[in-house]
CSV table of C-alpha atoms in Angstrom, one decimal:
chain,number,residue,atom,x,y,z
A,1,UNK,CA,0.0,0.0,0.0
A,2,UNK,CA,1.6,3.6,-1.0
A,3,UNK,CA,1.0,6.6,1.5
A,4,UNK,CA,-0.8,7.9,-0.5
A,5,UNK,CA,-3.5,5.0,0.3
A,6,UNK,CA,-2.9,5.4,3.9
A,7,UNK,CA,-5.9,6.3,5.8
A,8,UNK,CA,-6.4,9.3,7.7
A,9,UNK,CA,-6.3,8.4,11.5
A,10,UNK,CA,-8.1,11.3,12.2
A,11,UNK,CA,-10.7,9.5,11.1
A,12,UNK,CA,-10.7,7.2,14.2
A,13,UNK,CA,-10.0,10.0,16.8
A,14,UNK,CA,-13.2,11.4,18.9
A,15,UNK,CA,-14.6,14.2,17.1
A,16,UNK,CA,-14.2,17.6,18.9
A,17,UNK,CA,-17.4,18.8,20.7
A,18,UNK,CA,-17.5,22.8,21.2
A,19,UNK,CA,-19.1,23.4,24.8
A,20,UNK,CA,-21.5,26.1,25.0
A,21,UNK,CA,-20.3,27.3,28.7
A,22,UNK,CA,-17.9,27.0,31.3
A,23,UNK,CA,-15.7,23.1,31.7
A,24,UNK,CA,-16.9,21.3,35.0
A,25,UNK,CA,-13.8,18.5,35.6
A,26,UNK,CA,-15.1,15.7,37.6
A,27,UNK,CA,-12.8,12.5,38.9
A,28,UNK,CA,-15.4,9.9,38.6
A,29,UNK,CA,-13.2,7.3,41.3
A,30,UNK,CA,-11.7,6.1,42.0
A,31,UNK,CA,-13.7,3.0,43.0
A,32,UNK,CA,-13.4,0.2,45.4
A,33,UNK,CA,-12.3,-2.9,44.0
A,34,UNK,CA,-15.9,-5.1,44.8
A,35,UNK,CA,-17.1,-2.9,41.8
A,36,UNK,CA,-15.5,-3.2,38.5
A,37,UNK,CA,-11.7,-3.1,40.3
A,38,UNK,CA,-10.0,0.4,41.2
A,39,UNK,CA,-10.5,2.6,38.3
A,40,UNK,CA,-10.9,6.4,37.8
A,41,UNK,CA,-12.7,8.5,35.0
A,42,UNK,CA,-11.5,12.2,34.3
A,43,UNK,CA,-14.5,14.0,33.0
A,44,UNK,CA,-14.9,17.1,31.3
A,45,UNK,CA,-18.7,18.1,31.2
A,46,UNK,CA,-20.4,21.3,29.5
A,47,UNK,CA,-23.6,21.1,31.7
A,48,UNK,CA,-24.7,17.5,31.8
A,49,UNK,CA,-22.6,16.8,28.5
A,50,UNK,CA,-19.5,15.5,28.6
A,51,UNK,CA,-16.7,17.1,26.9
A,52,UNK,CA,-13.5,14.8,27.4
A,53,UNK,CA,-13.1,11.8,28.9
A,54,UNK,CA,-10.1,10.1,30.2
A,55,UNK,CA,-9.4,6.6,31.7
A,56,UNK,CA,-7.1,6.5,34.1
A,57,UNK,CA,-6.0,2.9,35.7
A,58,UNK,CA,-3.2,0.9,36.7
A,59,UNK,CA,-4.3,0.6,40.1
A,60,UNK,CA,-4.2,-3.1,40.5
A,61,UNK,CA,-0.8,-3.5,38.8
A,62,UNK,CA,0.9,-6.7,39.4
A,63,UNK,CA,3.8,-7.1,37.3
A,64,UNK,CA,2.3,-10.3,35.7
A,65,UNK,CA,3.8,-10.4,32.7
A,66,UNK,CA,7.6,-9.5,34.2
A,67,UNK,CA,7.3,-12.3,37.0
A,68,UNK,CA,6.3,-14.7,33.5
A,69,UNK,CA,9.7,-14.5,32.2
A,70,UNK,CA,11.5,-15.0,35.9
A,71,UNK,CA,9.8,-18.3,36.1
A,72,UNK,CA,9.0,-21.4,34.8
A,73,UNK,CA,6.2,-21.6,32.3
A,74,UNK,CA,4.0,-24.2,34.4
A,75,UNK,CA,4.6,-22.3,37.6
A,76,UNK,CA,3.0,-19.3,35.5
A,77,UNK,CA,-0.4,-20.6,35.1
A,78,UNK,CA,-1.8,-19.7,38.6
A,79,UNK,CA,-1.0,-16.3,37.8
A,80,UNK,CA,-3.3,-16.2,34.8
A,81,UNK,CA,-6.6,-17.0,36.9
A,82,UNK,CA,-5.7,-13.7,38.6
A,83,UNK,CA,-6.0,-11.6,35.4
A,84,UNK,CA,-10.1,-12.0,34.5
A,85,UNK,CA,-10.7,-13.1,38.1
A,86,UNK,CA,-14.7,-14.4,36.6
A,87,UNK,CA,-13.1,-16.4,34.0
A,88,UNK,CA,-10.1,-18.5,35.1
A,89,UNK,CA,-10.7,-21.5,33.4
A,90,UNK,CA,-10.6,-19.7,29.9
A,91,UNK,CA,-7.8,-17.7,30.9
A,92,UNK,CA,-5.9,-21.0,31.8
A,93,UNK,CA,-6.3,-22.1,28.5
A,94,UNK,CA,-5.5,-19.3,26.2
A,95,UNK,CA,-1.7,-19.7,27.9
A,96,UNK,CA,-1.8,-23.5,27.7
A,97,UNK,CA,-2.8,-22.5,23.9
A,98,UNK,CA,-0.2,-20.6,23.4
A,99,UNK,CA,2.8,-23.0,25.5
A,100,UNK,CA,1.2,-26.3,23.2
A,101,UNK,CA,2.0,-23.6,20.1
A,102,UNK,CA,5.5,-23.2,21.0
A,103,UNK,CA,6.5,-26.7,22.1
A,104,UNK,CA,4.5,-28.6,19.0
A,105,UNK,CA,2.5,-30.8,22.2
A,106,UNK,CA,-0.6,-32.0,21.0
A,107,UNK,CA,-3.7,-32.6,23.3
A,108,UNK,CA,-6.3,-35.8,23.5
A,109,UNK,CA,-9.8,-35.8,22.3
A,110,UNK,CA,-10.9,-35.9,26.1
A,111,UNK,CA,-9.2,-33.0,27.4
A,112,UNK,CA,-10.4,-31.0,24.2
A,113,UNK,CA,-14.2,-31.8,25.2
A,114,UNK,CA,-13.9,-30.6,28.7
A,115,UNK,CA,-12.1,-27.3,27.8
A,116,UNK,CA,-15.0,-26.4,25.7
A,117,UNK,CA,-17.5,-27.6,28.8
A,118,UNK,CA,-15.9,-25.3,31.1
A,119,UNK,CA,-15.0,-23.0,28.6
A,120,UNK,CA,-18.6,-22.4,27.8
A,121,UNK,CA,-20.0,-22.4,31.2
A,122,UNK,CA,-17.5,-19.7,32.2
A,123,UNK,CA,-19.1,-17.8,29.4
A,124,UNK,CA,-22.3,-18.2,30.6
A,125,UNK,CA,-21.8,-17.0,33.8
A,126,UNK,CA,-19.1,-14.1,33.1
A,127,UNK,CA,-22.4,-13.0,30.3
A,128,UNK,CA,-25.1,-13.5,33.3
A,129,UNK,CA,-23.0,-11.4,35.6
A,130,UNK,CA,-22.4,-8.5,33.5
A,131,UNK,CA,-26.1,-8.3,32.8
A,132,UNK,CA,-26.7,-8.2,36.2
A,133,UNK,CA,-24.3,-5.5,37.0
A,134,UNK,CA,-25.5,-3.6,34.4
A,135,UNK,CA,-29.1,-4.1,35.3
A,136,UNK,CA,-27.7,-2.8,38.8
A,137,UNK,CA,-26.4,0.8,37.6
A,138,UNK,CA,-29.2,0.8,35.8
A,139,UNK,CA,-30.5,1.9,39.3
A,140,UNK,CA,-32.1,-1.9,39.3
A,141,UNK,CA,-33.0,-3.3,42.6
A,142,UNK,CA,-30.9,-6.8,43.2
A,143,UNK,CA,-33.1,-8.6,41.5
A,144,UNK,CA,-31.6,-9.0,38.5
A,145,UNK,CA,-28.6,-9.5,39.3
A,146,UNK,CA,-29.4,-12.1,42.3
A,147,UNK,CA,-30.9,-14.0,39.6
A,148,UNK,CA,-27.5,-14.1,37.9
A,149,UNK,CA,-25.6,-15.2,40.7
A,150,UNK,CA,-27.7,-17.7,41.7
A,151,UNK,CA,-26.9,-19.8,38.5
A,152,UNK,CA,-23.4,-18.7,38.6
A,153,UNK,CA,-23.0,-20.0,42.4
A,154,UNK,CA,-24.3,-23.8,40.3
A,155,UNK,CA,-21.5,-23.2,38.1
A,156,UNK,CA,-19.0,-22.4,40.3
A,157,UNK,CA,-19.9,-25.7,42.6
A,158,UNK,CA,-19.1,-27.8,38.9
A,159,UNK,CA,-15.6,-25.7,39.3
A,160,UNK,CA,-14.9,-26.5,42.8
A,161,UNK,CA,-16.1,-30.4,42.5
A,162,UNK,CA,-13.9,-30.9,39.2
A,163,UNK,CA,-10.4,-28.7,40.2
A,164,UNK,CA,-11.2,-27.7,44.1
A,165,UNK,CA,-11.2,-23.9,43.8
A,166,UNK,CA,-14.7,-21.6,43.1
A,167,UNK,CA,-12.2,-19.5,41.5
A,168,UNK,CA,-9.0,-19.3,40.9
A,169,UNK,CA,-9.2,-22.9,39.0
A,170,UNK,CA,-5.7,-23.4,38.2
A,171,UNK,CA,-6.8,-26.4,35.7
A,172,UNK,CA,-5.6,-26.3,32.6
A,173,UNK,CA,-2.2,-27.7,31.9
A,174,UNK,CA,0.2,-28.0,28.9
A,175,UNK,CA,-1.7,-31.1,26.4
A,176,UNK,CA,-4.7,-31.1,28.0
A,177,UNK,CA,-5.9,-30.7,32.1
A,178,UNK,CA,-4.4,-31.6,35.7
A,179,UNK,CA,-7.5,-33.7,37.0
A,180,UNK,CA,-10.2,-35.8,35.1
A,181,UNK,CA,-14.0,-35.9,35.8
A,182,UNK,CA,-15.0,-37.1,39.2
A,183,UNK,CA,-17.3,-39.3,39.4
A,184,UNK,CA,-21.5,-38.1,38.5
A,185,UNK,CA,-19.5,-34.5,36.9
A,186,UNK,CA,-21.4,-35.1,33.9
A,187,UNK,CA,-24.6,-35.7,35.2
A,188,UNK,CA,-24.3,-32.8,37.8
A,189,UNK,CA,-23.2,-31.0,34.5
A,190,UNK,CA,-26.0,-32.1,32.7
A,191,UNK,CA,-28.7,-30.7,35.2
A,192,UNK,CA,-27.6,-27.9,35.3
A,193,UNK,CA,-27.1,-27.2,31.8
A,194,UNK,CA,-30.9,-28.0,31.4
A,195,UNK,CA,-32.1,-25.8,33.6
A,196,UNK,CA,-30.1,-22.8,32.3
A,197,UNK,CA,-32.9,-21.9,29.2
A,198,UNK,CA,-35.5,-21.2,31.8
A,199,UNK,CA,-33.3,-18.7,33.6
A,200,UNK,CA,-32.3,-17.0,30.5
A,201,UNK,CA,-36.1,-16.9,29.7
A,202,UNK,CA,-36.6,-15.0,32.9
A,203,UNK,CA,-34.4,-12.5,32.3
A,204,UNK,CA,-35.8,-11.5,29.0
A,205,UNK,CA,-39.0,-11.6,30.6
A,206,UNK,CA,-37.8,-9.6,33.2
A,207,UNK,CA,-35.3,-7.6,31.0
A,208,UNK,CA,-35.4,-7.5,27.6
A,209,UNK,CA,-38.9,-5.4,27.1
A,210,UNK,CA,-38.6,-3.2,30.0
A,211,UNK,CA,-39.3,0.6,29.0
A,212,UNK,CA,-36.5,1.8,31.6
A,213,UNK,CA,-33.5,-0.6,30.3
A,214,UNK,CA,-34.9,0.8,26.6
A,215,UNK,CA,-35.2,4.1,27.0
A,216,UNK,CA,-31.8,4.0,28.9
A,217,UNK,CA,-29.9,1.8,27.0
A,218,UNK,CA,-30.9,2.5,23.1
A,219,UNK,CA,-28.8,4.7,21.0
A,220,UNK,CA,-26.7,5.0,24.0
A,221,UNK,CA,-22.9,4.3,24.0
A,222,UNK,CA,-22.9,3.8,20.1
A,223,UNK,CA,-19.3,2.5,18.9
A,224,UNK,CA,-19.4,2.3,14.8
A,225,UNK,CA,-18.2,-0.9,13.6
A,226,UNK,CA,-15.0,0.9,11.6
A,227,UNK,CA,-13.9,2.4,15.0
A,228,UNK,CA,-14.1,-1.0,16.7
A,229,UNK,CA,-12.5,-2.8,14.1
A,230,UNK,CA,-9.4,-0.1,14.1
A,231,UNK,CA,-9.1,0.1,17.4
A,232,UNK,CA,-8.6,-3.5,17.9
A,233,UNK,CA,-11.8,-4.2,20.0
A,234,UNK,CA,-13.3,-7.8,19.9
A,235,UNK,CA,-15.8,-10.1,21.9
A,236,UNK,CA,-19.1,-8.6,22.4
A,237,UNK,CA,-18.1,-5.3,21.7
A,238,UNK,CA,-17.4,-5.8,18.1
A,239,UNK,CA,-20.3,-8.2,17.5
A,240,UNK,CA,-22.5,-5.4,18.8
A,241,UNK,CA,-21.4,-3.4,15.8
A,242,UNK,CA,-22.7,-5.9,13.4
A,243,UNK,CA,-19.0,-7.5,12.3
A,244,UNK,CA,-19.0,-11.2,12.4
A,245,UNK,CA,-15.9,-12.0,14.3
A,246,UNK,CA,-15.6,-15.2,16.7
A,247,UNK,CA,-12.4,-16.7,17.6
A,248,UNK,CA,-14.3,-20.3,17.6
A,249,UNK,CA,-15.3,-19.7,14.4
A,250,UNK,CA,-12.1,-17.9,12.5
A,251,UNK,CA,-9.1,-20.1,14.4
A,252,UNK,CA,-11.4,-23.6,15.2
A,253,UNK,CA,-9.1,-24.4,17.9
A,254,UNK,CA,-9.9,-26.8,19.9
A,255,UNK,CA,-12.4,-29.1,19.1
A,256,UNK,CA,-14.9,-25.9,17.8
A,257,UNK,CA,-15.5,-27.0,14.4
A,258,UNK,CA,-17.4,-30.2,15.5
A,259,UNK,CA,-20.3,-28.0,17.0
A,260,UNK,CA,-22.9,-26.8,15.5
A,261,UNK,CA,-23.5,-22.9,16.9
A,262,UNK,CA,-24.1,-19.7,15.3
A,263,UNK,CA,-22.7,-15.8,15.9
A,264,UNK,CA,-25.1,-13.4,17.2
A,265,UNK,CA,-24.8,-10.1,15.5
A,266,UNK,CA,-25.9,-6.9,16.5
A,267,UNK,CA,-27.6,-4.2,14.6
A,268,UNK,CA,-26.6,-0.7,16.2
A,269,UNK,CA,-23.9,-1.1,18.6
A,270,UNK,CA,-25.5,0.8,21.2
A,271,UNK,CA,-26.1,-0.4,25.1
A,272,UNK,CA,-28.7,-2.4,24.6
A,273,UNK,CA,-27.3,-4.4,21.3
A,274,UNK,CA,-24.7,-5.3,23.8
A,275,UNK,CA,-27.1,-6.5,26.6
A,276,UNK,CA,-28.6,-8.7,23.9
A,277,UNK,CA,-25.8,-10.1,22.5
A,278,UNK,CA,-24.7,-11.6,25.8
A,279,UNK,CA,-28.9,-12.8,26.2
A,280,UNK,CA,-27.8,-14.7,23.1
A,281,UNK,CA,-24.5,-15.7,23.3
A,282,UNK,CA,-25.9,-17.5,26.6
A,283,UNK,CA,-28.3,-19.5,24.7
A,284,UNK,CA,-25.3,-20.6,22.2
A,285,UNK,CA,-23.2,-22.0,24.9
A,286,UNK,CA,-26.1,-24.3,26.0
A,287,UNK,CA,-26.5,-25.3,22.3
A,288,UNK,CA,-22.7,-26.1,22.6
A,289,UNK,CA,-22.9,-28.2,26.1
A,290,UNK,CA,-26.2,-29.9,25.1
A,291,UNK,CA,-23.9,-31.2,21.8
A,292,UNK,CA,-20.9,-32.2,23.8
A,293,UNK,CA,-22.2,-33.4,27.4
A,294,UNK,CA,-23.2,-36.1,25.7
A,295,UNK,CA,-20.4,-36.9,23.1
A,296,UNK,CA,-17.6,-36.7,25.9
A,297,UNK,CA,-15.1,-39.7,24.9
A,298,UNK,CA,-13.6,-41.8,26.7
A,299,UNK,CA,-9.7,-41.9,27.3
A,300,UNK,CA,-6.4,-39.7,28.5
A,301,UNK,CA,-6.5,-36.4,29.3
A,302,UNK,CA,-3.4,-35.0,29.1
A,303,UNK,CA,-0.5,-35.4,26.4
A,304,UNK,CA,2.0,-38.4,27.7
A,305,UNK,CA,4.9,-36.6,26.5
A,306,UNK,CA,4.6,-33.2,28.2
A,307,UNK,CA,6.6,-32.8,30.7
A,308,UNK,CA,6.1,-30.4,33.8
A,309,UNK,CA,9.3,-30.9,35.3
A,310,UNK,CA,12.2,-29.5,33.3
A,311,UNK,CA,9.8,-28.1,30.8
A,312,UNK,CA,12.2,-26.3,28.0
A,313,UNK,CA,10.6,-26.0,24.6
A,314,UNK,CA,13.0,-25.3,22.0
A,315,UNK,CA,13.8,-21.7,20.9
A,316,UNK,CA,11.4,-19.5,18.6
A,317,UNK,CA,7.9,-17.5,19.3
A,318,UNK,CA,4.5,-18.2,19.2
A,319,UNK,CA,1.2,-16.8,19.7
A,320,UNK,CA,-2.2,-18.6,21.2
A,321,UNK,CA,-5.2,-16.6,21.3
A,322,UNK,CA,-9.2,-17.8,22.1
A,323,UNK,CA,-12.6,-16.6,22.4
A,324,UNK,CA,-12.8,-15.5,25.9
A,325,UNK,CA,-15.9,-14.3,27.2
A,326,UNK,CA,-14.7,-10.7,26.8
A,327,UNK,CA,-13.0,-10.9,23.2
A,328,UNK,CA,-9.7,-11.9,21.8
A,329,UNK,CA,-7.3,-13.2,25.1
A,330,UNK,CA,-4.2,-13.9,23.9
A,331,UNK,CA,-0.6,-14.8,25.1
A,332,UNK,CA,2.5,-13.8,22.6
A,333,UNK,CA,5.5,-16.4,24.2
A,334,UNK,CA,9.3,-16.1,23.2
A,335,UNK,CA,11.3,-19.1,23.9
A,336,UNK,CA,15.3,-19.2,24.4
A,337,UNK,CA,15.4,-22.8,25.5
A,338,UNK,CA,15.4,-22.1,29.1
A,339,UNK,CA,13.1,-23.1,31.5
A,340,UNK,CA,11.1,-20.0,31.6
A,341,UNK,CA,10.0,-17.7,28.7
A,342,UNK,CA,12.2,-15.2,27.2
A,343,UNK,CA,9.5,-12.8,26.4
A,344,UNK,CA,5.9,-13.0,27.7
A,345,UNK,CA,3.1,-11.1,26.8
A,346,UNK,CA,-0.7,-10.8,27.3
A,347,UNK,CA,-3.5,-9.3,25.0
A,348,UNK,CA,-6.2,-8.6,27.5
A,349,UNK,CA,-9.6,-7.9,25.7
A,350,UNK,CA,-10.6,-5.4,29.0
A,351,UNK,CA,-8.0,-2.8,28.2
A,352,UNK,CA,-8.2,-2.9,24.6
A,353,UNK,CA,-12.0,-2.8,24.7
A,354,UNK,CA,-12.0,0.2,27.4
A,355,UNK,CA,-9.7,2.6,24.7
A,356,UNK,CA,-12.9,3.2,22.7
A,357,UNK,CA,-14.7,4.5,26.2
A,358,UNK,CA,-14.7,7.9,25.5
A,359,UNK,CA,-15.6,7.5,21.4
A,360,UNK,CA,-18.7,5.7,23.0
A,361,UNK,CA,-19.3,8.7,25.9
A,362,UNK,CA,-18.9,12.1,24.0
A,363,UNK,CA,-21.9,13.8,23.8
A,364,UNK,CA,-24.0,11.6,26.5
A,365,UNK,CA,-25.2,13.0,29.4
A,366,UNK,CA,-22.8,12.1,32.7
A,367,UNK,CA,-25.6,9.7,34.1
A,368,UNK,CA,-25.1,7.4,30.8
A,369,UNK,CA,-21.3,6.8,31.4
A,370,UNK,CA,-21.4,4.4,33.9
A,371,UNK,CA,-24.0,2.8,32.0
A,372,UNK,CA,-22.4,2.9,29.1
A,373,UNK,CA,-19.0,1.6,31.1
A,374,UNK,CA,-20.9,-1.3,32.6
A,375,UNK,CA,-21.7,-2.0,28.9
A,376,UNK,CA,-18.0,-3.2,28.3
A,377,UNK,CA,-18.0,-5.7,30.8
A,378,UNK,CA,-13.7,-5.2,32.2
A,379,UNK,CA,-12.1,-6.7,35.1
A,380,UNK,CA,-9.4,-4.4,36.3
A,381,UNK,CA,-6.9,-7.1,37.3
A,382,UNK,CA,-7.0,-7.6,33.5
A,383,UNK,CA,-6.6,-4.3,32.2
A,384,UNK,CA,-3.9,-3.4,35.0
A,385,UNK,CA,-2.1,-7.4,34.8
């Protein structure tokens, strides 16, 4: 491509807004880490309006990613359950992804089938919680959201049962997971998996044609899809837009291509195409568990020659990413042949989704930002790593 066929990046910066009066600067924060994690808003704000809007975060930093390279590459998984504290198991495997890239280790039919189980029931509850947090700074009473945790505290009990943490799962291992199925997993699974279209009926019942979450939410927080696209933003986000993009879909990895599932697209990319998009991703991942529940093979489930101890993939570089339930996780690994990894990198979906906030905020009134900031769905210890 010649210069000359460059495009213009201002383009893709926020357009300017003139303010009719005098600047009101208000520090929105910072916030206790039970909400979204600690995390401030700089706001500029002509009346109501706002003006200018900064992020401003690195709170919760932990040095993840410099602590990676001064140890070994198993002894690094733990570390990745602390980044999307909701969604440990799929962070666990985007960094196995990546480590089975680098090293050429391949993983058995088994383990594939339960990384896509508890892959797509940490979807289903990271999508029911940010629903219900939404609903709540929506000015909602707990209902919604109590609703939402009470299928997420089912889910979490499969968690604990199969890998003995709520939480911080520390599962997934390099060609395929640390423990097999106890015994009656899969029927617990099952039962809970067929209950999970009744609650997702009751909260669009509840939900989806409420005048308040419509009036509120519609035309709200709009992100066009070329801004999303340029900006790197993925997962819901970008769906919302109307761009068909799903890891599961583009890469296959794992065992994807053997289910039958469709992409839910949205129309407008406003607040409320977002809220929907999660309603619908939701009833995808039961279509998903209902196929392979059942299916579940019989056999190993991790790779015989991968090796824990001593664990030194040959020099070069590689790059595993997934569908997490936030957008594109990713882990970029360098190898030297040592025992740890030369370079190693995360791509967290939270803070390359939240670079578009103020795009989606300029021009709202102040009472839609946090609205509108719920409506990205982030986990600080992700953004800050």
């Amino acid at each position: 491509m010649s210069a000359t066929e460059l495009p213009d990046l201002n383009t893709f910066l926020p357009p300017m807004i003139e303010p009719e009066g005098d600047l009101l600067e208000v520090a929105m924060g910072p916030h206790h880490p039970s909400t979204h994690g600690v995390f401030r808003m700089d706001v500029a704000l002509d009346g109501e309006r706002v003006i200018r809007l900064k992020p401003v975060f690195g709170y919760l930093h932990r040095n993840h990613e410099k602590i990676a390279e001064k140890t070994t590459y198993l002894a690094s998984m733990p570390y990745t359950d602390r980044l999307d504290y909701f969604c440990s198991m799929t962070n666990n495997w985007a960094y196995a992804l990546a480590v089975e890239k680098l090293a050429g280790i391949e993983v058995p039919e088994r383990a594939e089938y339960i990384r896509v189980i508890t892959a797509e029931l940490t979807r289903i509850q990271n999508h029911a919680s940010a629903v219900g947090f939404l609903m709540q700074e929506m000015g909602a009473s707990g209902t919604p959201l109590m609703y939402a945790f009470r299928e997420r505290e089912k889910i979490l009990d499969l968690f604990e049962s199969l890998s003995g943490s709520r939480m911080m799962c520390n599962y997934m291992r390099f060609g395929g997971c640390r423990v097999d199925l106890p015994a009656g997993w899969i029927e617990q699974a099952k039962q809970i998996v067929a209950g999970l279209p009744q609650f997702i009926d009751e909260t669009e019942a509840l939900l989806t044609g409420n005048e308040i979450l419509m009036a509120r939410s519609q035309g709200v927080g709009v992100l066009r899809p070329d801004l999303a696209v340029n900006a790197g933003v993925t997962g819901v986000m970008l769906r919302a837009t109307g761009v068909n993009y799903d890891l599961r879909k583009v890469d296959r990895y794992g065992i994807y291509d053997s289910f039958q599932f469709r992409v839910p697209l949205g129309d407008h990319g406003d607040i409320y195409d977002r809220y929907m998009l999660r309603v619908l991703e939701m009833r995808e991942s039961v279509k998903i568990l209902e196929q392979a529940l059942p299916r579940i093979p019989a056999g190993p489930i991790l790779d015989p020659k991968s090796r824990p101890r001593g664990f030194r993939p040959k020099p070069g570089e590689a790059y595993g990413r997934i569908e997490a339930p936030k957008g594109e996780l990713g882990f970029y690994l360098i190898s030297d042949g040592s025992g740890n990894p030369y370079r190693y990198r995360v791509r967290p979906p939270s803070l390359i989704n939240l670079t578009i906030l103020e795009d989606m905020c300029l021009g709202q009134n102040v009472a839609d930002v946090v609205l509108i900031f719920g409506s990205v769905d982030i986990v600080l210890g992700e953004v800050d790593r």
